[in-house]
C-alpha cells in the first residue's frame, strides 16, 4: 500500500489495472456525521461528532482533501464504512490522456 498525499495518509490499495481503492480510518465517527464530496479529481472528506456524557462535552472533527490520480473515473466512485471504522473508496480506472510534453516559457520584462 502506498500513502496518498494528505494529512492523514489515506492508504491506496492496488486492485489491478482497472480498479482504484483507498481507505482511511474514521473510527469514532458514525456514518451520518461523515460528509464526502467530489470536486473535479479531488475528494473532500469531513466529519463532525459531538457527545455529551455525564455533564462532559466532547467534540471531534476533521477535514481531509485528497487529489486522486487522473485515471480514476470519478463518476464511478463509491464509498462504504466497515465495522472496524475504515472508510473505503472504490472507483473504476480509465485510460488517462497523456500529459503534454514539458514546455519552457520565456519570461518577458515589462518596459
PDB file of C-alpha atoms in Angstrom:
ATOM      1  CA  UNK A   1       0.000   0.000   0.000  1.00  0.00           C
ATOM      2  CA  UNK A   2       1.193   3.485  -0.804  1.00  0.00           C
ATOM      3  CA  UNK A   3       0.304   6.544   1.260  1.00  0.00           C
ATOM      4  CA  UNK A   4      -1.577   9.228  -0.635  1.00  0.00           C
ATOM      5  CA  UNK A   5      -0.695  12.858  -0.127  1.00  0.00           C
ATOM      6  CA  UNK A   6      -2.894  14.195   2.619  1.00  0.00           C
ATOM      7  CA  UNK A   7      -2.807  14.980   6.311  1.00  0.00           C
ATOM      8  CA  UNK A   8      -3.913  11.541   7.466  1.00  0.00           C
ATOM      9  CA  UNK A   9      -2.068   9.419   4.905  1.00  0.00           C
ATOM     10  CA  UNK A  10      -5.033   7.609   3.379  1.00  0.00           C
ATOM     11  CA  UNK A  11      -3.936   4.256   2.032  1.00  0.00           C
ATOM     12  CA  UNK A  12      -4.207   3.363  -1.632  1.00  0.00           C
ATOM     13  CA  UNK A  13      -4.775  -0.309  -2.303  1.00  0.00           C
ATOM     14  CA  UNK A  14      -3.953  -1.770  -5.684  1.00  0.00           C
ATOM     15  CA  UNK A  15      -6.743  -3.722  -7.359  1.00  0.00           C
ATOM     16  CA  UNK A  16      -5.135  -4.225 -10.741  1.00  0.00           C
ATOM     17  CA  UNK A  17      -5.212  -2.019 -13.775  1.00  0.00           C
ATOM     18  CA  UNK A  18      -8.971  -1.463 -13.811  1.00  0.00           C
ATOM     19  CA  UNK A  19      -9.786  -0.570 -10.144  1.00  0.00           C
ATOM     20  CA  UNK A  20      -8.725   2.121  -7.692  1.00  0.00           C
ATOM     21  CA  UNK A  21      -9.352   1.783  -3.979  1.00  0.00           C
ATOM     22  CA  UNK A  22      -8.408   3.758  -0.911  1.00  0.00           C
ATOM     23  CA  UNK A  23      -9.257   3.522   2.782  1.00  0.00           C
ATOM     24  CA  UNK A  24      -8.989   5.907   5.708  1.00  0.00           C
ATOM     25  CA  UNK A  25      -9.576   5.467   9.425  1.00  0.00           C
ATOM     26  CA  UNK A  26     -12.663   7.301  10.725  1.00  0.00           C
ATOM     27  CA  UNK A  27     -13.059   5.356  13.975  1.00  0.00           C
ATOM     28  CA  UNK A  28     -15.435   7.095  16.379  1.00  0.00           C
ATOM     29  CA  UNK A  29     -17.481   8.866  13.718  1.00  0.00           C
ATOM     30  CA  UNK A  30     -20.967   7.488  12.941  1.00  0.00           C
ATOM     31  CA  UNK A  31     -21.917   7.303   9.243  1.00  0.00           C
ATOM     32  CA  UNK A  32     -24.374  10.203   9.456  1.00  0.00           C
ATOM     33  CA  UNK A  33     -21.609  12.523  10.722  1.00  0.00           C
ATOM     34  CA  UNK A  34     -19.328  11.896   7.715  1.00  0.00           C
ATOM     35  CA  UNK A  35     -19.618  14.071   4.610  1.00  0.00           C
ATOM     36  CA  UNK A  36     -17.934  13.093   1.328  1.00  0.00           C
ATOM     37  CA  UNK A  37     -17.755  15.460  -1.645  1.00  0.00           C
ATOM     38  CA  UNK A  38     -16.158  15.186  -5.080  1.00  0.00           C
ATOM     39  CA  UNK A  39     -14.800  18.327  -6.724  1.00  0.00           C
ATOM     40  CA  UNK A  40     -13.126  17.597 -10.049  1.00  0.00           C
ATOM     41  CA  UNK A  41     -10.479  14.999  -9.210  1.00  0.00           C
ATOM     42  CA  UNK A  42     -10.412  15.999  -5.534  1.00  0.00           C
ATOM     43  CA  UNK A  43     -12.047  14.019  -2.769  1.00  0.00           C
ATOM     44  CA  UNK A  44     -13.152  16.077   0.250  1.00  0.00           C
ATOM     45  CA  UNK A  45     -13.950  14.158   3.427  1.00  0.00           C
ATOM     46  CA  UNK A  46     -15.116  15.810   6.654  1.00  0.00           C
ATOM     47  CA  UNK A  47     -16.857  14.764   9.841  1.00  0.00           C
ATOM     48  CA  UNK A  48     -18.247  16.367  12.986  1.00  0.00           C
ATOM     49  CA  UNK A  49     -19.366  14.417  16.024  1.00  0.00           C
ATOM     50  CA  UNK A  50     -20.444  15.778  19.412  1.00  0.00           C
ATOM     51  CA  UNK A  51     -21.204  13.732  22.525  1.00  0.00           C
ATOM     52  CA  UNK A  52     -22.360  14.749  25.989  1.00  0.00           C
ATOM     53  CA  UNK A  53     -21.836  12.204  28.772  1.00  0.00           C
ATOM     54  CA  UNK A  54     -22.380  12.843  32.485  1.00  0.00           C
ATOM     55  CA  UNK A  55     -22.016  16.581  32.075  1.00  0.00           C
ATOM     56  CA  UNK A  56     -18.881  16.335  29.958  1.00  0.00           C
ATOM     57  CA  UNK A  57     -18.971  17.564  26.392  1.00  0.00           C
ATOM     58  CA  UNK A  58     -16.716  16.015  23.751  1.00  0.00           C
ATOM     59  CA  UNK A  59     -16.420  17.197  20.145  1.00  0.00           C
ATOM     60  CA  UNK A  60     -14.396  15.641  17.329  1.00  0.00           C
ATOM     61  CA  UNK A  61     -13.965  16.879  13.789  1.00  0.00           C
ATOM     62  CA  UNK A  62     -11.671  16.514  10.805  1.00  0.00           C
ATOM     63  CA  UNK A  63     -11.305  17.700   7.218  1.00  0.00           C
ATOM     64  CA  UNK A  64      -9.248  15.809   4.638  1.00  0.00           C
ATOM     65  CA  UNK A  65      -8.609  16.547   0.999  1.00  0.00           C
ATOM     66  CA  UNK A  66      -7.134  14.073  -1.487  1.00  0.00           C
ATOM     67  CA  UNK A  67      -6.139  14.663  -5.095  1.00  0.00           C
ATOM     68  CA  UNK A  68      -6.924  11.391  -6.841  1.00  0.00           C
ATOM     69  CA  UNK A  69      -4.927  10.061  -9.799  1.00  0.00           C
ATOM     70  CA  UNK A  70      -6.015  11.257 -13.242  1.00  0.00           C
ATOM     71  CA  UNK A  71      -7.040   7.772 -14.327  1.00  0.00           C
ATOM     72  CA  UNK A  72      -9.717   7.455 -11.604  1.00  0.00           C
ATOM     73  CA  UNK A  73     -13.235   7.575 -13.075  1.00  0.00           C
ATOM     74  CA  UNK A  74     -14.788   9.982 -10.560  1.00  0.00           C
ATOM     75  CA  UNK A  75     -18.328   9.180 -11.774  1.00  0.00           C
ATOM     76  CA  UNK A  76     -17.911   5.562 -10.632  1.00  0.00           C
ATOM     77  CA  UNK A  77     -16.580   6.439  -7.154  1.00  0.00           C
ATOM     78  CA  UNK A  78     -18.393   4.689  -4.275  1.00  0.00           C
ATOM     79  CA  UNK A  79     -17.826   4.639  -0.525  1.00  0.00           C
ATOM     80  CA  UNK A  80     -18.616   2.337   2.389  1.00  0.00           C
ATOM     81  CA  UNK A  81     -17.851   2.255   6.119  1.00  0.00           C
ATOM     82  CA  UNK A  82     -16.739  -1.107   7.531  1.00  0.00           C
ATOM     83  CA  UNK A  83     -17.224  -2.454  11.078  1.00  0.00           C
ATOM     84  CA  UNK A  84     -13.646  -1.533  12.055  1.00  0.00           C
ATOM     85  CA  UNK A  85     -14.183   2.173  11.319  1.00  0.00           C
ATOM     86  CA  UNK A  86     -12.404   2.273   7.955  1.00  0.00           C
ATOM     87  CA  UNK A  87     -13.990   4.349   5.207  1.00  0.00           C
ATOM     88  CA  UNK A  88     -13.374   2.672   1.843  1.00  0.00           C
ATOM     89  CA  UNK A  89     -13.476   4.306  -1.593  1.00  0.00           C
ATOM     90  CA  UNK A  90     -13.578   2.388  -4.873  1.00  0.00           C
ATOM     91  CA  UNK A  91     -13.686   3.514  -8.478  1.00  0.00           C
ATOM     92  CA  UNK A  92     -13.016   2.239 -11.953  1.00  0.00           C
ATOM     93  CA  UNK A  93      -9.846   3.315 -13.693  1.00  0.00           C
ATOM     94  CA  UNK A  94      -9.868   4.659 -17.207  1.00  0.00           C
ATOM     95  CA  UNK A  95      -7.126   5.403 -19.683  1.00  0.00           C
ATOM     96  CA  UNK A  96      -5.784   8.794 -18.722  1.00  0.00           C
ATOM     97  CA  UNK A  97      -4.751  11.108 -21.527  1.00  0.00           C
ATOM     98  CA  UNK A  98      -1.007  11.536 -21.820  1.00  0.00           C
ATOM     99  CA  UNK A  99       0.478  14.573 -20.154  1.00  0.00           C
ATOM    100  CA  UNK A 100       1.622  17.248 -22.587  1.00  0.00           C
ATOM    101  CA  UNK A 101       5.386  17.478 -23.128  1.00  0.00           C
ATOM    102  CA  UNK A 102       7.379  19.884 -20.985  1.00  0.00           C
ATOM    103  CA  UNK A 103       7.334  23.345 -22.468  1.00  0.00           C
ATOM    104  CA  UNK A 104       9.574  26.187 -21.427  1.00  0.00           C
ATOM    105  CA  UNK A 105       8.195  29.727 -21.405  1.00  0.00           C
ATOM    106  CA  UNK A 106      10.311  32.816 -21.952  1.00  0.00           C
ATOM    107  CA  UNK A 107       9.930  35.424 -19.206  1.00  0.00           C
ATOM    108  CA  UNK A 108       9.344  38.869 -20.689  1.00  0.00           C
ATOM    109  CA  UNK A 109      10.147  42.030 -18.778  1.00  0.00           C
ATOM    110  CA  UNK A 110       7.724  44.973 -18.797  1.00  0.00           C
ATOM    111  CA  UNK A 111       9.149  48.143 -20.345  1.00  0.00           C
TER     112      UNK A 111
END
